Amino acid sequence: DVEAFIHTIEASAAKRFKAVVKPVEGAGSDGVTICNSAAEVRLAFGKLEGTKNILGLDNYAVLCQEYLEGDEWVVDTVSRAGEHKVVALWKYDKRDYHGSPVVYHGMRLHNVEADEPLLRGMVAYVTAVLNALGITDGAMHSEIMATARGPVLVEVNCRLHGGEGIWLPIAEACLGYTQVSALCDSAFAQPAFASLPATPRSPLLKHGAWVTIRSPADGTITAVHHEKLARIRALPSFLGEYCAPCIKVGCRIRQTVDATTVHGCFNLVHADAATLEADYRVAQQLIDEGLFAFTPAAAGEKDVVRVETPKGPRFSYQLSEQEQVQNSLWGLQHIWRPLEENSGAVPLRKLRAVRRSGWRF
């Protein structure tokens, strides 16, 4: 099947070879590889086949996709009895970051009126996709590429918008409702659901976006630049933040390569779109300059996680050799081995209980 896919790309009218290889079931760009040759497709397939993804699921198959040029959008919907409500439109800001091609830098909330020719067509397209899939009820998180030939489906996820809900305060401030509240209304307050607009409210109450906290490499934090954090918190559009517990002196931090190795975010909301845009640029610049200093991981410390529990014991775990192709620390199970004698083989999921006291699992 992989060879047939490669032949399809090579036989197409594309000016250059480019394809995407990723797990069939996954999240947060984990395991996603952009390939520029047939050899890179084969290599990406070999690295994924038979491994575990960040959800702890076996990669029993690999998805090979056409590479799509354009901006990536999210269309969040809630449906009831075949009636689809588009409750949010988010535009991803994904860019290359120190060699990783699809790193989340942030996302911005929009309504249809922000770009009516584009987004009105995208809403109609997603609604048609939901109907074609036979989806009549529930929350859906659809990812769409806005290409030169029109909207093209990347995937439909049968779930709420993810990201641990860090986007909820933005949606509430800008729309007055969220995908979560809409889903609750669809089940328990049907008149309220019926009163929701078919697309995100216009005009927006405010304009909103979030910005991710990133690390350019693995290492141990030696200093946190509190003056830069203070500048972001002083922005007119600053709404709130989530900083992972690992952002403190002495903690190990992982290089940001995908959504699951993002180390937090800043939520931005303002009534004036131009103010929000200016603040977004300032926050991105400060993050790129670095919110913390760190020493690179030593050769013997690469992929080592040290966790200190509230009672004091410390444990060290390191990725096993067969799993080193994985980028993320979230959701992996049964692949960490203890480095100290007699510390016991503890699955990663059991270490999540102490994540707030050390490394972020």
Coordinates of C-alpha atoms in Angstrom, one line a residue:
D1 CA 0.0 0.0 0.0
V2 CA 2.8 2.4 0.8
E3 CA 4.4 1.7 -2.6
A4 CA 1.1 2.3 -4.3
F5 CA 0.8 5.6 -2.5
I6 CA 4.3 6.6 -3.6
H7 CA 3.5 5.7 -7.2
T8 CA 0.3 7.8 -7.0
I9 CA 2.3 10.9 -5.9
E10 CA 5.1 10.3 -8.5
A11 CA 2.5 9.9 -11.2
S12 CA 0.6 13.1 -10.3
A13 CA 1.1 16.4 -11.9
A14 CA 2.7 17.9 -8.8
K15 CA 5.9 19.9 -9.5
R16 CA 7.6 18.3 -6.5
F17 CA 7.2 15.2 -4.3
K18 CA 5.6 16.0 -1.0
A19 CA 3.4 13.8 1.3
V20 CA 2.3 13.4 4.9
V21 CA 2.7 10.3 6.9
K22 CA 1.0 9.9 10.3
P23 CA -0.6 7.5 12.7
V24 CA -4.2 6.4 11.9
E25 CA -5.2 7.1 15.5
G26 CA -3.4 9.9 17.3
A27 CA -3.5 13.5 18.5
G28 CA -1.6 16.7 18.6
S29 CA 0.6 16.1 15.5
D30 CA 2.3 13.2 17.3
G31 CA 4.2 11.1 14.8
V32 CA 3.3 13.4 11.8
T33 CA 6.1 13.6 9.2
I34 CA 6.2 15.8 6.1
C35 CA 8.1 13.8 3.5
N36 CA 9.9 15.2 0.5
S37 CA 10.9 12.0 -1.2
A38 CA 9.8 8.4 -1.6
A39 CA 12.7 7.3 0.7
E40 CA 11.4 9.6 3.4
V41 CA 7.9 8.1 3.2
R42 CA 9.4 4.6 3.6
L43 CA 11.5 5.8 6.6
A44 CA 8.5 7.5 8.3
F45 CA 6.4 4.4 7.8
G46 CA 9.1 2.2 9.3
K47 CA 9.4 4.4 12.4
L48 CA 5.7 4.3 13.1
E49 CA 4.7 0.8 12.3
G50 CA 4.4 -1.3 15.5
T51 CA 5.1 1.5 17.9
K52 CA 2.7 3.2 20.4
N53 CA 1.3 6.6 20.0
I54 CA 0.7 9.2 22.7
L55 CA -2.7 7.8 23.5
G56 CA -1.1 4.4 24.4
L57 CA -2.5 2.8 21.2
D58 CA -0.6 0.5 18.9
N59 CA 0.2 2.0 15.5
Y60 CA -1.2 -1.0 13.6
A61 CA -1.5 1.1 10.4
V62 CA -0.1 4.3 9.0
L63 CA -2.0 6.9 7.1
C64 CA -0.3 8.4 4.0
Q65 CA -1.9 11.6 2.8
E66 CA -1.5 14.2 0.1
Y67 CA 0.4 17.3 1.3
L68 CA -2.0 20.2 1.2
E69 CA -0.8 23.8 0.7
G70 CA -2.7 26.4 2.6
D71 CA -3.9 27.6 6.0
E72 CA -5.3 25.0 8.5
W73 CA -8.6 25.7 10.2
V74 CA -10.7 24.0 12.8
V75 CA -14.5 23.9 12.5
D76 CA -16.0 22.9 15.9
T77 CA -19.6 21.7 15.7
V78 CA -22.4 20.4 17.9
S79 CA -25.2 18.4 16.3
R80 CA -28.6 17.3 17.5
A81 CA -31.1 15.3 15.5
G82 CA -29.3 16.2 12.3
E83 CA -29.1 19.9 13.0
H84 CA -25.5 21.1 12.9
K85 CA -24.4 24.2 14.8
V86 CA -20.9 25.6 14.0
V87 CA -19.9 26.9 17.4
A88 CA -16.4 28.1 16.6
L89 CA -13.9 28.7 13.8
W90 CA -10.3 28.6 14.7
K91 CA -7.3 29.4 12.5
Y92 CA -4.2 27.5 13.4
D93 CA -0.8 29.2 13.4
K94 CA 1.5 26.2 12.7
R95 CA 5.0 26.8 11.6
D96 CA 8.5 25.3 11.5
Y97 CA 10.2 25.5 14.9
H98 CA 13.8 24.5 15.1
G99 CA 13.4 21.9 12.4
S100 CA 10.0 20.6 13.4
P101 CA 7.6 21.5 10.6
V102 CA 4.1 21.5 12.3
V103 CA 4.6 23.1 15.7
Y104 CA 1.6 25.0 17.1
H105 CA 2.5 28.7 17.7
G106 CA -1.1 29.6 18.5
M107 CA -4.6 29.9 17.1
R108 CA -7.2 32.7 16.5
L109 CA -11.0 32.6 16.9
H110 CA -13.0 33.9 14.0
N111 CA -16.6 34.1 12.8
V112 CA -17.8 33.7 9.3
E113 CA -17.9 37.4 8.7
A114 CA -14.1 37.6 9.2
D115 CA -13.6 36.2 5.7
E116 CA -17.1 35.5 4.3
P117 CA -16.2 34.0 0.8
L118 CA -13.7 31.6 2.4
L119 CA -15.5 30.7 5.7
R120 CA -19.1 30.5 4.3
G121 CA -17.9 27.9 1.9
M122 CA -16.0 26.1 4.5
V123 CA -19.0 25.9 6.8
A124 CA -21.1 24.5 3.9
Y125 CA -18.4 22.0 3.1
V126 CA -18.1 20.7 6.7
T127 CA -21.9 20.4 7.1
A128 CA -21.9 18.3 3.9
V129 CA -19.1 16.2 5.3
L130 CA -21.0 15.5 8.6
N131 CA -24.1 14.6 6.6
A132 CA -22.1 12.3 4.3
L133 CA -20.6 10.5 7.4
G134 CA -24.1 10.1 8.9
I135 CA -23.3 12.2 11.9
T136 CA -26.5 13.5 13.6
D137 CA -25.6 14.1 17.2
G138 CA -22.7 15.1 19.3
A139 CA -19.6 17.3 19.3
M140 CA -17.2 17.1 16.3
H141 CA -13.7 18.7 15.9
S142 CA -13.0 18.9 12.1
E143 CA -9.7 20.1 10.7
I144 CA -9.8 21.6 7.2
M145 CA -7.1 22.9 4.9
A146 CA -8.0 26.0 2.9
T147 CA -6.3 25.2 -0.4
A148 CA -6.3 27.0 -3.8
R149 CA -8.9 24.5 -5.0
G150 CA -11.2 25.1 -2.0
P151 CA -11.6 23.5 1.5
V152 CA -10.2 20.0 1.8
L153 CA -10.9 17.7 4.8
V154 CA -8.0 16.6 6.9
E155 CA -10.0 14.7 9.5
V156 CA -13.2 14.7 11.6
N157 CA -12.6 13.9 15.3
C158 CA -15.7 12.6 17.2
R159 CA -14.9 14.7 20.3
L160 CA -14.7 18.1 21.7
H161 CA -11.9 20.5 20.8
G162 CA -8.9 19.3 22.8
G163 CA -5.9 21.1 24.3
E164 CA -7.1 20.4 27.8
G165 CA -9.7 23.0 27.5
I166 CA -7.3 26.0 27.6
W167 CA -9.3 27.6 24.8
L168 CA -12.5 27.7 26.9
P169 CA -12.0 31.2 28.5
I170 CA -11.4 32.7 25.0
A171 CA -14.6 31.2 23.5
E172 CA -16.7 32.3 26.5
A173 CA -15.3 35.8 26.4
C174 CA -15.7 36.2 22.6
L175 CA -18.9 34.2 22.0
G176 CA -20.7 34.0 25.3
Y177 CA -20.9 30.2 24.9
T178 CA -18.5 27.3 24.1
Q179 CA -18.6 24.0 22.4
V180 CA -18.9 22.4 25.9
S181 CA -21.9 24.5 26.9
A182 CA -23.5 23.9 23.4
L183 CA -23.1 20.1 23.9
C184 CA -24.7 20.3 27.3
D185 CA -27.6 22.3 25.9
S186 CA -28.1 19.8 23.1
A187 CA -28.7 17.1 25.7
F188 CA -30.3 18.9 28.6
A189 CA -31.6 22.3 27.4
Q190 CA -32.9 21.9 23.9
P191 CA -34.5 25.4 23.7
A192 CA -31.2 26.9 24.5
F193 CA -29.5 24.8 21.8
A194 CA -32.1 25.8 19.3
S195 CA -31.4 29.5 20.1
L196 CA -27.7 29.2 19.2
P197 CA -26.8 30.8 15.9
A198 CA -25.9 28.4 13.0
T199 CA -22.4 29.9 12.9
P200 CA -20.3 31.8 15.5
R201 CA -22.0 35.0 16.7
S202 CA -21.6 38.2 14.7
P203 CA -20.4 40.5 15.8
L204 CA -18.0 38.9 18.2
L205 CA -18.2 40.2 21.8
K206 CA -14.4 40.4 21.7
H207 CA -11.5 39.1 19.6
G208 CA -9.4 36.2 21.0
A209 CA -6.3 34.0 20.4
W210 CA -3.9 31.9 22.4
V211 CA -0.1 31.7 22.1
T212 CA 1.9 28.6 23.0
I213 CA 4.9 28.3 25.3
R214 CA 7.7 26.5 23.5
S215 CA 11.2 25.2 24.1
P216 CA 13.8 25.1 21.3
A217 CA 15.7 22.1 22.8
D218 CA 15.8 19.5 25.6
G219 CA 17.6 20.6 28.8
T220 CA 17.4 21.6 32.4
I221 CA 16.1 25.1 33.3
T222 CA 18.6 27.3 35.0
A223 CA 16.6 30.6 35.0
V224 CA 13.1 31.8 34.3
H225 CA 13.0 35.2 32.7
H226 CA 10.3 36.7 34.9
E227 CA 10.6 40.1 33.2
K228 CA 9.5 38.7 29.9
L229 CA 6.6 36.9 31.6
A230 CA 5.6 40.2 33.2
R231 CA 5.6 41.9 29.8
I232 CA 3.2 39.4 28.4
R233 CA 1.0 39.6 31.5
A234 CA 0.9 43.4 31.1
L235 CA -0.4 43.3 27.5
P236 CA -3.8 44.9 27.1
S237 CA -5.3 41.7 25.8
F238 CA -3.9 39.3 28.4
L239 CA -6.7 37.1 29.8
G240 CA -4.9 34.3 31.5
E241 CA -2.2 31.6 31.3
Y242 CA -1.3 28.0 31.8
C243 CA 2.3 27.3 32.6
A244 CA 3.3 23.7 32.9
P245 CA 4.8 22.7 36.3
C246 CA 8.1 21.9 34.6
I247 CA 8.8 25.6 34.0
K248 CA 10.9 26.2 37.1
V249 CA 14.5 26.2 37.9
G250 CA 16.0 22.7 38.1
C251 CA 13.3 21.0 36.1
R252 CA 13.9 19.2 32.8
I253 CA 12.1 20.5 29.8
R254 CA 11.4 18.8 26.5
Q255 CA 12.0 20.3 23.1
T256 CA 8.7 21.4 21.5
V257 CA 8.1 19.4 18.4
D258 CA 4.3 19.0 18.3
A259 CA 1.2 19.9 20.3
T260 CA 2.0 17.5 23.1
T261 CA 5.4 19.1 23.8
V262 CA 4.0 22.6 24.1
H263 CA 4.6 23.7 27.7
G264 CA 1.6 26.0 28.3
C265 CA -0.1 29.0 26.7
F266 CA -1.2 32.6 27.1
N267 CA -4.8 33.5 26.4
L268 CA -5.4 36.9 24.8
V269 CA -8.7 38.7 24.4
H270 CA -9.6 42.3 23.5
A271 CA -12.5 44.3 22.1
D272 CA -10.2 45.8 19.5
A273 CA -8.9 43.4 16.8
A274 CA -5.8 45.6 16.0
T275 CA -4.8 45.5 19.7
L276 CA -5.1 41.8 19.8
E277 CA -3.0 41.4 16.7
A278 CA -0.3 43.6 18.1
D279 CA -0.2 41.8 21.4
Y280 CA -0.1 38.5 19.6
R281 CA 3.0 39.5 17.7
V282 CA 4.7 40.8 20.9
A283 CA 3.9 37.6 22.8
Q284 CA 5.3 35.5 20.0
Q285 CA 8.5 37.5 19.8
L286 CA 9.1 37.2 23.6
I287 CA 8.5 33.5 23.5
D288 CA 10.9 33.1 20.5
E289 CA 13.5 35.0 22.4
G290 CA 13.1 32.6 25.3
L291 CA 11.1 32.7 28.5
F292 CA 13.8 30.6 30.3
A293 CA 17.4 29.7 30.1
F294 CA 18.6 26.1 30.2
T295 CA 21.6 23.9 29.9
P296 CA 21.3 21.3 27.1
A297 CA 20.7 17.7 28.1
A298 CA 23.9 15.7 28.5
A299 CA 24.3 12.6 26.5
G300 CA 23.5 10.3 29.4
E301 CA 20.5 12.4 30.4
K302 CA 18.7 12.4 27.1
D303 CA 15.1 11.4 27.5
V304 CA 15.5 10.9 31.3
V305 CA 12.6 12.1 33.4
R306 CA 13.1 12.7 37.1
V307 CA 10.1 13.0 39.4
E308 CA 10.0 14.1 43.0
T309 CA 6.9 13.1 44.9
P310 CA 5.3 15.3 47.6
K311 CA 6.9 13.1 50.3
G312 CA 10.4 13.3 48.8
P313 CA 11.3 10.1 47.0
R314 CA 12.8 10.7 43.5
F315 CA 12.5 8.4 40.6
S316 CA 14.3 8.4 37.2
Y317 CA 12.9 6.9 34.1
Q318 CA 14.3 6.7 30.5
L319 CA 12.7 5.8 27.2
S320 CA 13.4 2.2 26.2
E321 CA 15.4 1.9 22.9
Q322 CA 12.5 0.5 20.9
E323 CA 10.4 3.6 21.7
Q324 CA 12.9 6.4 21.1
V325 CA 11.2 7.3 17.9
Q326 CA 8.3 8.8 19.9
N327 CA 8.4 12.6 20.4
S328 CA 5.9 13.0 23.2
L329 CA 5.7 12.2 26.9
W330 CA 1.9 12.3 27.1
G331 CA -0.1 9.1 27.2
L332 CA 2.7 6.6 26.7
Q333 CA 2.4 3.5 28.8
H334 CA 4.8 0.6 29.8
I335 CA 7.8 2.0 28.0
W336 CA 9.8 3.7 30.8
R337 CA 12.4 1.7 32.6
P338 CA 13.7 2.7 36.1
L339 CA 17.4 3.9 36.2
E340 CA 17.7 3.4 40.0
E341 CA 17.9 0.0 41.4
N342 CA 14.8 -1.3 43.3
S343 CA 12.7 1.7 42.2
G344 CA 10.3 -0.6 40.5
A345 CA 8.8 -0.7 37.0
V346 CA 6.1 1.9 37.2
P347 CA 3.9 2.5 34.1
L348 CA 3.9 6.2 33.0
R349 CA 0.2 6.5 33.7
K350 CA 0.8 5.8 37.4
L351 CA 3.3 8.7 37.5
R352 CA 0.7 11.2 36.3
A353 CA -0.4 11.6 40.0
V354 CA 2.8 13.4 40.8
R355 CA 3.1 15.5 37.6
R356 CA 2.4 18.8 39.4
S357 CA 5.4 18.3 41.6
G358 CA 7.9 17.8 38.8
W359 CA 7.9 16.8 35.2
R360 CA 4.7 17.3 33.2
F361 CA 3.3 14.0 32.2

